[in-house]
mmCIF file of C-alpha atoms in Angstrom:
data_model
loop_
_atom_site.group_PDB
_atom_site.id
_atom_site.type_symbol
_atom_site.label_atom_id
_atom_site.label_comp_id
_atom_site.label_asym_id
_atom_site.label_seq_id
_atom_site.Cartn_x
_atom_site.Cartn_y
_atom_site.Cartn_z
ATOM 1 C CA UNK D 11 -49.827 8.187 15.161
ATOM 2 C CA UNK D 12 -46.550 8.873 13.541
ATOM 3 C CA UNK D 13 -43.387 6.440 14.179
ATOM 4 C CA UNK D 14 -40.113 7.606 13.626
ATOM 5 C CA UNK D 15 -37.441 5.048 13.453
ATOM 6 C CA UNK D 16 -33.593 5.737 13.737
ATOM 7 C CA UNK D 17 -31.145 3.319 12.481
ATOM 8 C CA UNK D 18 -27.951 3.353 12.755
ATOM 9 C CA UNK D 19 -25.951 2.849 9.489
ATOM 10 C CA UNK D 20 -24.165 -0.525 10.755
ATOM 11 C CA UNK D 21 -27.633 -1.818 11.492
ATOM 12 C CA UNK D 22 -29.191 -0.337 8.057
ATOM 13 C CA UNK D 23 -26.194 -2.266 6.650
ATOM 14 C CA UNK D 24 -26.319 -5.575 8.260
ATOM 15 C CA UNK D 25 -29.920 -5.613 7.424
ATOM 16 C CA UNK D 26 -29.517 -4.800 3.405
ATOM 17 C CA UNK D 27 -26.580 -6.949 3.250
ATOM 18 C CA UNK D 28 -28.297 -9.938 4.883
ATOM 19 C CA UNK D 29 -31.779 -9.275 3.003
ATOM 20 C CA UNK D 30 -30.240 -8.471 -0.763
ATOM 21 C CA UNK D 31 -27.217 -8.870 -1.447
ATOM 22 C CA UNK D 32 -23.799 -10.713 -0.973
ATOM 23 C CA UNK D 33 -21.510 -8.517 1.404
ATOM 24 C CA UNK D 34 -18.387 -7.946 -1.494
ATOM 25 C CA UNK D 35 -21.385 -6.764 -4.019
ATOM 26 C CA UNK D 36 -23.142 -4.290 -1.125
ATOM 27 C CA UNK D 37 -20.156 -3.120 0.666
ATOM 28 C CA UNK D 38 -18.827 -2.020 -3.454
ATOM 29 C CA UNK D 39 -22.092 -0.033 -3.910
ATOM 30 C CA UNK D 40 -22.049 1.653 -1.431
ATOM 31 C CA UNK D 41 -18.142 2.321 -1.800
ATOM 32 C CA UNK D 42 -19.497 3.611 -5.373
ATOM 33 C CA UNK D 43 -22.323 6.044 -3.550
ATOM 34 C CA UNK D 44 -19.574 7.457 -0.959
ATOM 35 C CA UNK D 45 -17.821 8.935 -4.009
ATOM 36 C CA UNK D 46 -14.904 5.833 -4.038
ATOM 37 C CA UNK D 47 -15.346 5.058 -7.870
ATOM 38 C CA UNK D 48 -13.607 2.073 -10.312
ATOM 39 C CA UNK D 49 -9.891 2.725 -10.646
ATOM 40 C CA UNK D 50 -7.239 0.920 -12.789
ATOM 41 C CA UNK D 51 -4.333 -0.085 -11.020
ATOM 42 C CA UNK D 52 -0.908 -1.646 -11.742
ATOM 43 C CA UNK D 53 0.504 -3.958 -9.317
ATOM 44 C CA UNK D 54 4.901 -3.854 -9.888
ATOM 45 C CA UNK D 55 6.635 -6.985 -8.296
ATOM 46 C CA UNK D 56 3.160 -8.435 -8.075
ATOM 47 C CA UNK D 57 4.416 -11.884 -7.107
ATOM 48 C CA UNK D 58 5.729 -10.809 -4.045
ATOM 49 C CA UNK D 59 3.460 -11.844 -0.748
ATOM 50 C CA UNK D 60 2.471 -8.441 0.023
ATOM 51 C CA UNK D 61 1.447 -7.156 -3.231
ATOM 52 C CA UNK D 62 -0.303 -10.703 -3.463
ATOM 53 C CA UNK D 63 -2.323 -9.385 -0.619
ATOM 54 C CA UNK D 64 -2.664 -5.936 -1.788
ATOM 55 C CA UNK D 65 -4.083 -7.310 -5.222
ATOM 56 C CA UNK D 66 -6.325 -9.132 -3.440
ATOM 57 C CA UNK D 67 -7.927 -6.229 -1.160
ATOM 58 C CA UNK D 68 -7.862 -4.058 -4.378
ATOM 59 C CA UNK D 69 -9.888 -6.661 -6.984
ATOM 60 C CA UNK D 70 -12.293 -7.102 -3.435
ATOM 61 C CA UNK D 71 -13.215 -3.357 -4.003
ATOM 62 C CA UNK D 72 -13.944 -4.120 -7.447
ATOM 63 C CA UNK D 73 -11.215 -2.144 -8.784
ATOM 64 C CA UNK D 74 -9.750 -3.417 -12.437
ATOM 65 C CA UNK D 75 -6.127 -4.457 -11.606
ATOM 66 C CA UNK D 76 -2.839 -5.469 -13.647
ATOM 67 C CA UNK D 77 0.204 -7.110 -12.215
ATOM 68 C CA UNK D 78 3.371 -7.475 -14.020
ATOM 69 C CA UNK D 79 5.956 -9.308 -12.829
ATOM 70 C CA UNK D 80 9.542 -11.517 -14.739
ATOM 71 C CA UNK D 81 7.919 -14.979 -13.596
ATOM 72 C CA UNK D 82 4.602 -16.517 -14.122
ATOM 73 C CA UNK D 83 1.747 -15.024 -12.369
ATOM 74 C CA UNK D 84 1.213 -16.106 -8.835
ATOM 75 C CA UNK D 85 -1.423 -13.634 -7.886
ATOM 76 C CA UNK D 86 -5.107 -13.243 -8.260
ATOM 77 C CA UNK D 87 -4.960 -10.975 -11.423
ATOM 78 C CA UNK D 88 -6.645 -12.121 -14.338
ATOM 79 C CA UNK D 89 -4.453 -9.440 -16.432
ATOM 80 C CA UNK D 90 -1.121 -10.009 -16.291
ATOM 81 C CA UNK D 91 1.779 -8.875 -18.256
ATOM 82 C CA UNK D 92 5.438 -11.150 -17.653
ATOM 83 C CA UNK D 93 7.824 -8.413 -17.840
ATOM 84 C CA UNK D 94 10.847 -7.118 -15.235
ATOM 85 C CA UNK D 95 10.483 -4.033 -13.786
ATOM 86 C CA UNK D 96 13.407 -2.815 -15.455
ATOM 87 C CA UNK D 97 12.143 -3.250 -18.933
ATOM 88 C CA UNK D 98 9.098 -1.239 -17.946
ATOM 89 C CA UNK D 99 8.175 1.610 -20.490
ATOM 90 C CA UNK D 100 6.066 4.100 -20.184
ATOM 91 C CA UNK D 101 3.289 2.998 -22.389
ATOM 92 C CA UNK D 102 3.079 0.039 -20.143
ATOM 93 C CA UNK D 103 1.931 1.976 -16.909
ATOM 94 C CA UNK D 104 -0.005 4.556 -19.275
ATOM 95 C CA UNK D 105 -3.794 5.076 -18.572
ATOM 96 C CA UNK D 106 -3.644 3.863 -14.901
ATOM 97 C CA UNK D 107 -4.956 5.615 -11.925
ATOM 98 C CA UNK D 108 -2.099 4.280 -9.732
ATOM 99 C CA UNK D 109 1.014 2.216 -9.799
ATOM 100 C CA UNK D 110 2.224 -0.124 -6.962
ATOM 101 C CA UNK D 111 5.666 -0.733 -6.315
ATOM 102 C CA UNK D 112 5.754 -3.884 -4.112
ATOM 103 C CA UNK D 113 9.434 -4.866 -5.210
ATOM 104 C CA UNK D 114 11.459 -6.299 -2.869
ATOM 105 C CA UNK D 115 15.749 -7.530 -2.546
ATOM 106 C CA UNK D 116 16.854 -8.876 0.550
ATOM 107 C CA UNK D 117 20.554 -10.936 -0.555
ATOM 108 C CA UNK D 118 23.160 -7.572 -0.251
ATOM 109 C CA UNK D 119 24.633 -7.336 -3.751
ATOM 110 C CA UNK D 120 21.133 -6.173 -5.090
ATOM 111 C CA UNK D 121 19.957 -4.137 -2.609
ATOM 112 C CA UNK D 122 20.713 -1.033 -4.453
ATOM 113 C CA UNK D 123 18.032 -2.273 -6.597
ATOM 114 C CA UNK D 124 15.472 -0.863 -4.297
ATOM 115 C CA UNK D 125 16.509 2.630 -5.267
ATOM 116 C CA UNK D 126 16.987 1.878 -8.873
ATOM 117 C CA UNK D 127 13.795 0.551 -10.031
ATOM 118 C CA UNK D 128 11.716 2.847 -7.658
ATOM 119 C CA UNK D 129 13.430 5.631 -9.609
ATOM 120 C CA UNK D 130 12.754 3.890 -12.779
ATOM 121 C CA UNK D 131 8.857 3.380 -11.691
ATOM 122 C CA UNK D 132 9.194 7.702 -11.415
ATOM 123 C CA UNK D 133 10.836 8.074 -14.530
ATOM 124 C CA UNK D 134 7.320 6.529 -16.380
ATOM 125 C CA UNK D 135 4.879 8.515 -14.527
ATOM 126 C CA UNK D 136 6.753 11.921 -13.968
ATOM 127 C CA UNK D 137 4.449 14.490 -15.487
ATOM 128 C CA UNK D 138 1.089 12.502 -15.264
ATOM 129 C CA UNK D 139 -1.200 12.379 -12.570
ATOM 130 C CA UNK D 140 -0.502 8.500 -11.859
ATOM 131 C CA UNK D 141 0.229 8.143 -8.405
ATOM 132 C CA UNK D 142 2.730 5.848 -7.480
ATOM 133 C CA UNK D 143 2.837 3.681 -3.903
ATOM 134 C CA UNK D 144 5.991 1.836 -2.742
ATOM 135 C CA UNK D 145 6.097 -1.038 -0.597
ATOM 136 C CA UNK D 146 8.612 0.841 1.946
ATOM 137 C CA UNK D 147 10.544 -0.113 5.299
ATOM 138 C CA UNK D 148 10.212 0.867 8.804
ATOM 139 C CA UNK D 149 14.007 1.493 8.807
ATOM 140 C CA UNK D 150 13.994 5.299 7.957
ATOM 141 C CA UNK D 151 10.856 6.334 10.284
ATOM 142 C CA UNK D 152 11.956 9.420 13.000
ATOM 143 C CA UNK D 153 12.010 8.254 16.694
ATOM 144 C CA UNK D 154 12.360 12.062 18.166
ATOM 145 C CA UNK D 155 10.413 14.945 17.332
ATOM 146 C CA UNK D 156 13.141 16.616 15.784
ATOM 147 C CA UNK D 157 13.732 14.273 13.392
ATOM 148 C CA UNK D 158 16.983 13.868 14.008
ATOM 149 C CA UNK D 159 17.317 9.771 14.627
ATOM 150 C CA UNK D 160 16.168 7.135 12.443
ATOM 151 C CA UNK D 161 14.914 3.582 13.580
ATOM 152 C CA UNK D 162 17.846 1.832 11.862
ATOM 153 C CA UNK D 163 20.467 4.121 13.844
ATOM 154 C CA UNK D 164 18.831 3.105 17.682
ATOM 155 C CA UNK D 165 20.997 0.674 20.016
ATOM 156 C CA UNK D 166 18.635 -2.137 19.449
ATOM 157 C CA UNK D 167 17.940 -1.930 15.482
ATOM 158 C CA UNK D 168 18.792 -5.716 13.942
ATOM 159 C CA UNK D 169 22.088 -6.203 12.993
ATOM 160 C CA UNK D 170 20.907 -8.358 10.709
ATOM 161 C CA UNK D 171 18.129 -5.648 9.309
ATOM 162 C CA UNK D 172 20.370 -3.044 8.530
ATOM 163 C CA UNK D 173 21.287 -3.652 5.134
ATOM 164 C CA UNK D 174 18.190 -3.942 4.113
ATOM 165 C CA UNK D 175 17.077 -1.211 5.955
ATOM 166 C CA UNK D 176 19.731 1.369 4.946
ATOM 167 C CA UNK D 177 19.271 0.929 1.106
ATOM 168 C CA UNK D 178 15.240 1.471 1.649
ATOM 169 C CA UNK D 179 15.937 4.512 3.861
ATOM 170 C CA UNK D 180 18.293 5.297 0.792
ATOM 171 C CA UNK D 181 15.435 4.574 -1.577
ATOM 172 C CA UNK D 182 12.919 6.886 0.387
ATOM 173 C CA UNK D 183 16.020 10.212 0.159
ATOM 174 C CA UNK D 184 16.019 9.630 -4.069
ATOM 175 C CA UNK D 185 12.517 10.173 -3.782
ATOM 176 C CA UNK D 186 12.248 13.294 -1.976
ATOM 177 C CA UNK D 187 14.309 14.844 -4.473
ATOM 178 C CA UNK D 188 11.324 13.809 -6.827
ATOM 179 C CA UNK D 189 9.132 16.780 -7.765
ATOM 180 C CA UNK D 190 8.237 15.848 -11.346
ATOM 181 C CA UNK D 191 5.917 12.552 -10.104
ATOM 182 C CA UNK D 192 3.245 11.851 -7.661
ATOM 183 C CA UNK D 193 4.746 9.496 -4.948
ATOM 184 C CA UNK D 194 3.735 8.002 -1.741
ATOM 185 C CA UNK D 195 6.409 5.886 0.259
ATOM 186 C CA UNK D 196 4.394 3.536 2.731
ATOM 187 C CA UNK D 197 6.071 2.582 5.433
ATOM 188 C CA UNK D 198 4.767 -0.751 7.512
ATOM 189 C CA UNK D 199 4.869 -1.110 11.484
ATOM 190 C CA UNK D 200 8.956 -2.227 12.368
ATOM 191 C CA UNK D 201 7.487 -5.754 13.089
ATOM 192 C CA UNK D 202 5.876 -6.508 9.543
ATOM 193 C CA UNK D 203 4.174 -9.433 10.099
ATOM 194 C CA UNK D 204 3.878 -11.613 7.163
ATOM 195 C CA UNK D 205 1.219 -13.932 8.373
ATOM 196 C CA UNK D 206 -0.889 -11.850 11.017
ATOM 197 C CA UNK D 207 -4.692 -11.988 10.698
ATOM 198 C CA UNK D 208 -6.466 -9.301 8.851
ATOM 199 C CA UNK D 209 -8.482 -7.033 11.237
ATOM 200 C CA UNK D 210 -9.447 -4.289 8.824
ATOM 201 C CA UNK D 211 -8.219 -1.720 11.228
ATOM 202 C CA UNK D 212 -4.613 0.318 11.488
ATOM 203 C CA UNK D 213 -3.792 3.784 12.380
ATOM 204 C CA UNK D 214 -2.026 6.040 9.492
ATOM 205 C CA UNK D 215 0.961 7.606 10.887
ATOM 206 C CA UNK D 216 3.936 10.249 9.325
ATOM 207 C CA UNK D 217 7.475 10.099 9.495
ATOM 208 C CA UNK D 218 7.798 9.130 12.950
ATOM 209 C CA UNK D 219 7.689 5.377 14.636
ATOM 210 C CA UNK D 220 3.771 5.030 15.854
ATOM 211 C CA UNK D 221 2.555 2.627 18.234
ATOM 212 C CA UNK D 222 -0.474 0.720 18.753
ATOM 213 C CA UNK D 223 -2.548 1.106 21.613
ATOM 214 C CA UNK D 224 -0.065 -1.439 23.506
ATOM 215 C CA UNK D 225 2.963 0.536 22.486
ATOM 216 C CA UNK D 226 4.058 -1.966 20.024
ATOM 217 C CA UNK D 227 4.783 -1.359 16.073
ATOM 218 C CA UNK D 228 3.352 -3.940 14.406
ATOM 219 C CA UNK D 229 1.099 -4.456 11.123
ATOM 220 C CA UNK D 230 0.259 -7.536 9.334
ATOM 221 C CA UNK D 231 1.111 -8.166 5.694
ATOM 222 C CA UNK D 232 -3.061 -8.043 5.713
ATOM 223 C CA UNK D 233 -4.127 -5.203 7.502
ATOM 224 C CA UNK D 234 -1.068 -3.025 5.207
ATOM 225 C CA UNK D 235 -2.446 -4.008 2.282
ATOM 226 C CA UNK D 236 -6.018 -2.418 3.694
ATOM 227 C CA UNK D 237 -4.463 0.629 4.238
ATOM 228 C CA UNK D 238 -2.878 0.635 0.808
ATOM 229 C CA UNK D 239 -5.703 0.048 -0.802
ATOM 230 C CA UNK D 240 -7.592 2.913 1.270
ATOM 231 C CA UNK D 241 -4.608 5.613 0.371
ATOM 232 C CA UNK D 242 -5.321 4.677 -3.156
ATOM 233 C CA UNK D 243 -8.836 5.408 -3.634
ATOM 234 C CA UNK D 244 -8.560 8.630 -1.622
ATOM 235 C CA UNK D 245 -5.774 9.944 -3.605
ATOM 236 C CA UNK D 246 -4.795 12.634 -2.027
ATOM 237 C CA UNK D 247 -1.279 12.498 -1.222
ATOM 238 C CA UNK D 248 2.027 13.141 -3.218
ATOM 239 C CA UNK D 249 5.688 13.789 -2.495
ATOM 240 C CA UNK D 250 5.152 12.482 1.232
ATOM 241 C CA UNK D 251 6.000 9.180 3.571
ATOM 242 C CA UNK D 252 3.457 7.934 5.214
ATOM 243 C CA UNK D 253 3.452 4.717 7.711
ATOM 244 C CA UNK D 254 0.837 2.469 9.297
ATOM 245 C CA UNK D 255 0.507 0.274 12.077
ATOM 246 C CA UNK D 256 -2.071 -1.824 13.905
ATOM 247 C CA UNK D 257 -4.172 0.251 16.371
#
């Protein structure tokens, strides 16, 4: 008589990872059979804690990844090039599948750097097929329909925020006007929280504020960089903002 078994995939998994292999190796092969292949990524600003965390879910997937940064290397990249972003040419980004802008200025009088080096990060890869990803802000996401309000405009934005937020939302305009370079401006959850667990699990949302299942926006520092990493390997976007938050 003739048996047929069906096993789910999860199962099929748990049972190959516990049998053969180590779960990092397995879960890469079969990344590699789902069509998700070795890419070479640069990490911008890669000191900073959430491209520290990004780097980290990228070199997990067994992708080859680069950080360059003006101070000494403080992230889990074994290739590193000390450089600011400034002084970035475009041989330095050339040959990689995607660049990651993770650079961050909080104290007022640079703020205006957030628009200036994303720019500079287009200049390099304009006409190429690099994509680039920027670190982005909550600030500028849509809270009606008709786009018409902005988070940082509502009654009860931070005082405090709105600086910060208003040169990012600033940032995110200069790039729309981009046509000559693939960008993708990734907005995090309005409560970005630096130290929240990593769950593996977010929703992807558009320009408007998305909640969570209980109607909060928030996203850990962990669970962005999962969904930055998974926007990168499917490469499909370009000339669009994006935003993510927990489910």
């Amino acid at each position: 008589m003739e048996i047929i078994f069906i096993v789910s995939i999860d199962v099929l998994y748990r049972v190959c990872y516990t049998l053969f292999c180590n779960r990092d190796d397995f879960k890469n092969h079969i990344r590699f059979e789902m069509g998700v292949h070795h890419m070479k990524i640069a990490v911008v600003a890669s000191n900073g804690k959430a491209s520290q965390l990004i780097i980290k879910e990228l070199l997990s997937r067994g992708h080859e990844v680069t950080g360059f940064a003006r101070s000494a290397n403080r992230s889990a990249v074994k290739n590193f090039v000390q450089k600011d972003i400034l002084a970035l040419t475009k041989e330095d980004l050339a040959g990689f599948d995607a660049v990651v802008d993770g650079f961050g200025a909080y104290e007022r009088d640079v703020l205006p750097l957030h628009t200036k080096t994303s720019q500079h990060l287009a200049d390099l890869v304009a006409g190429t097929n690099t994509r680039l990803y920027i670190v982005g802000g909550a600030g500028s996401l849509y809270v009606d329909a008709a786009h018409k309000t902005q988070l940082l405009d509502t009654p009860d934005f931070p005082a405090e925020f709105y600086p910060l937020a208003k040169a990012q939302t600033e940032e995110l305009a200069a790039l729309r006007s981009r046509k000559d370079a693939h960008w993708v401006f990734v907005s995090p959850a309005a409560d970005f929280a630096e130290d929240g667990v990593r769950t593996g699990k977010y929703k992807l949302g558009g320009e408007e504020l998305t909640l969570s299942s209980t109607g909060e926006s928030v996203i850990s520092y962990a669970d962005y960089a999962v969904g930055m990493a998974d926007l990168i390997e499917k490469n499909d976007l370009s000339g669009v903002r994006v935003s993510l938050v927990e489910t």
